[in-house]
Tab-separated table of C-alpha atoms in Angstrom:
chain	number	residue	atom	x	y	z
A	1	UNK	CA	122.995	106.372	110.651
A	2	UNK	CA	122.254	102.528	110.777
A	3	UNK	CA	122.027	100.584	107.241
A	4	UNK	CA	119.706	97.137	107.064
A	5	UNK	CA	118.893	94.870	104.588
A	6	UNK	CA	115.523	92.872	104.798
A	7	UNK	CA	114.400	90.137	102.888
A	8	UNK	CA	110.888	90.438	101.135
A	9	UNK	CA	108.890	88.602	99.629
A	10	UNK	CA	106.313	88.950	97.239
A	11	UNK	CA	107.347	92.069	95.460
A	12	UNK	CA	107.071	91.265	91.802
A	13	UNK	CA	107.062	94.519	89.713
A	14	UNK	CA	107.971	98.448	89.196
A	15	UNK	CA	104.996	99.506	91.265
A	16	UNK	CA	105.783	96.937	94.080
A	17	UNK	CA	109.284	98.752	94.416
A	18	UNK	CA	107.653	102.587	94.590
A	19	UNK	CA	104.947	100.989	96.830
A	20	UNK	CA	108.231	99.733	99.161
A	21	UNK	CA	110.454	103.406	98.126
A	22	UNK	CA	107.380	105.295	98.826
A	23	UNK	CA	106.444	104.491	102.180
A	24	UNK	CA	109.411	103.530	103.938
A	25	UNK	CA	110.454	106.677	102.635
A	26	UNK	CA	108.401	108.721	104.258
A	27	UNK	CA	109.322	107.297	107.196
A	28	UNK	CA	110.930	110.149	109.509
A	29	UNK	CA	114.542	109.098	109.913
A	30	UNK	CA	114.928	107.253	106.674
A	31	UNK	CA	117.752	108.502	104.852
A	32	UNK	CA	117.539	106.095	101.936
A	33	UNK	CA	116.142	103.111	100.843
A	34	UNK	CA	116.804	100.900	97.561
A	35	UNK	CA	114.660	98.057	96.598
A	36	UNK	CA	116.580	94.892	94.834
A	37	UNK	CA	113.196	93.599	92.722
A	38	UNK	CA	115.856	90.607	91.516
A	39	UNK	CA	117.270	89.595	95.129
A	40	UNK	CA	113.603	90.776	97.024
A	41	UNK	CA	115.748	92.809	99.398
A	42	UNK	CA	115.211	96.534	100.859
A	43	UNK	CA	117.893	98.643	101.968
A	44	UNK	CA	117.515	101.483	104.510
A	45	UNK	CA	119.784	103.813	105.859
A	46	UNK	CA	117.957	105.524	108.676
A	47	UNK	CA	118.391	107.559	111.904
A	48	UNK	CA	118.167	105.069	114.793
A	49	UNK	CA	117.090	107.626	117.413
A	50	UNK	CA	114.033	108.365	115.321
A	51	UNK	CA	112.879	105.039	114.141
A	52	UNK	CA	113.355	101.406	114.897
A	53	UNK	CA	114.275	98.176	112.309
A	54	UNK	CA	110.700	96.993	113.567
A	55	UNK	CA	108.521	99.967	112.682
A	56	UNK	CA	110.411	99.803	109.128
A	57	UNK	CA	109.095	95.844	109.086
A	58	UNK	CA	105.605	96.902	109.785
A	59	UNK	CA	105.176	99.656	107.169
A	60	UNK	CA	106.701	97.235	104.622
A	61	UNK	CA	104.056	94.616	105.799
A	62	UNK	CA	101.257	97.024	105.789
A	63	UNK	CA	102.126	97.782	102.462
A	64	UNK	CA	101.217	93.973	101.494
A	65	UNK	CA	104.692	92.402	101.629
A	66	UNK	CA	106.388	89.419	103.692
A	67	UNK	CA	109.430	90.472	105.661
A	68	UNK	CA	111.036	87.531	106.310
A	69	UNK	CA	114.168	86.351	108.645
């Protein structure tokens, strides 16, 4: 199991963080992931043999937020 934190911005509410929770959820290979509304961070714990940091990035931007370095 691999644990990242991403920064992300423009999450501003409750539904932005189930939007986040929801689909990077879903994810297979996601173990976990808590959304920091306050610090506009995502945590994942997830399997690295089934998924990659960048496909967790994409789903999070697809979702209408800015991962950002």
């Amino acid at each position: 199991m691999v644990n990242v934190t991403l920064n992300v911005n423009g999450m501003s509410c409750g539904h932005c963080v189930k939007s986040v929770e929801t689909s990077v959820g879903a994810l297979v290979g996601v173990q976990e992931v808590k959304v920091d509304l306050a610090e506009k961070k995502v945590s994942v714990a997830y399997n690295e043999d089934a998924l990659t940091v960048e496909q967790i990035k994409e789903t999070i931007d697809e979702q209408g937020y800015d991962v950002v370095e």
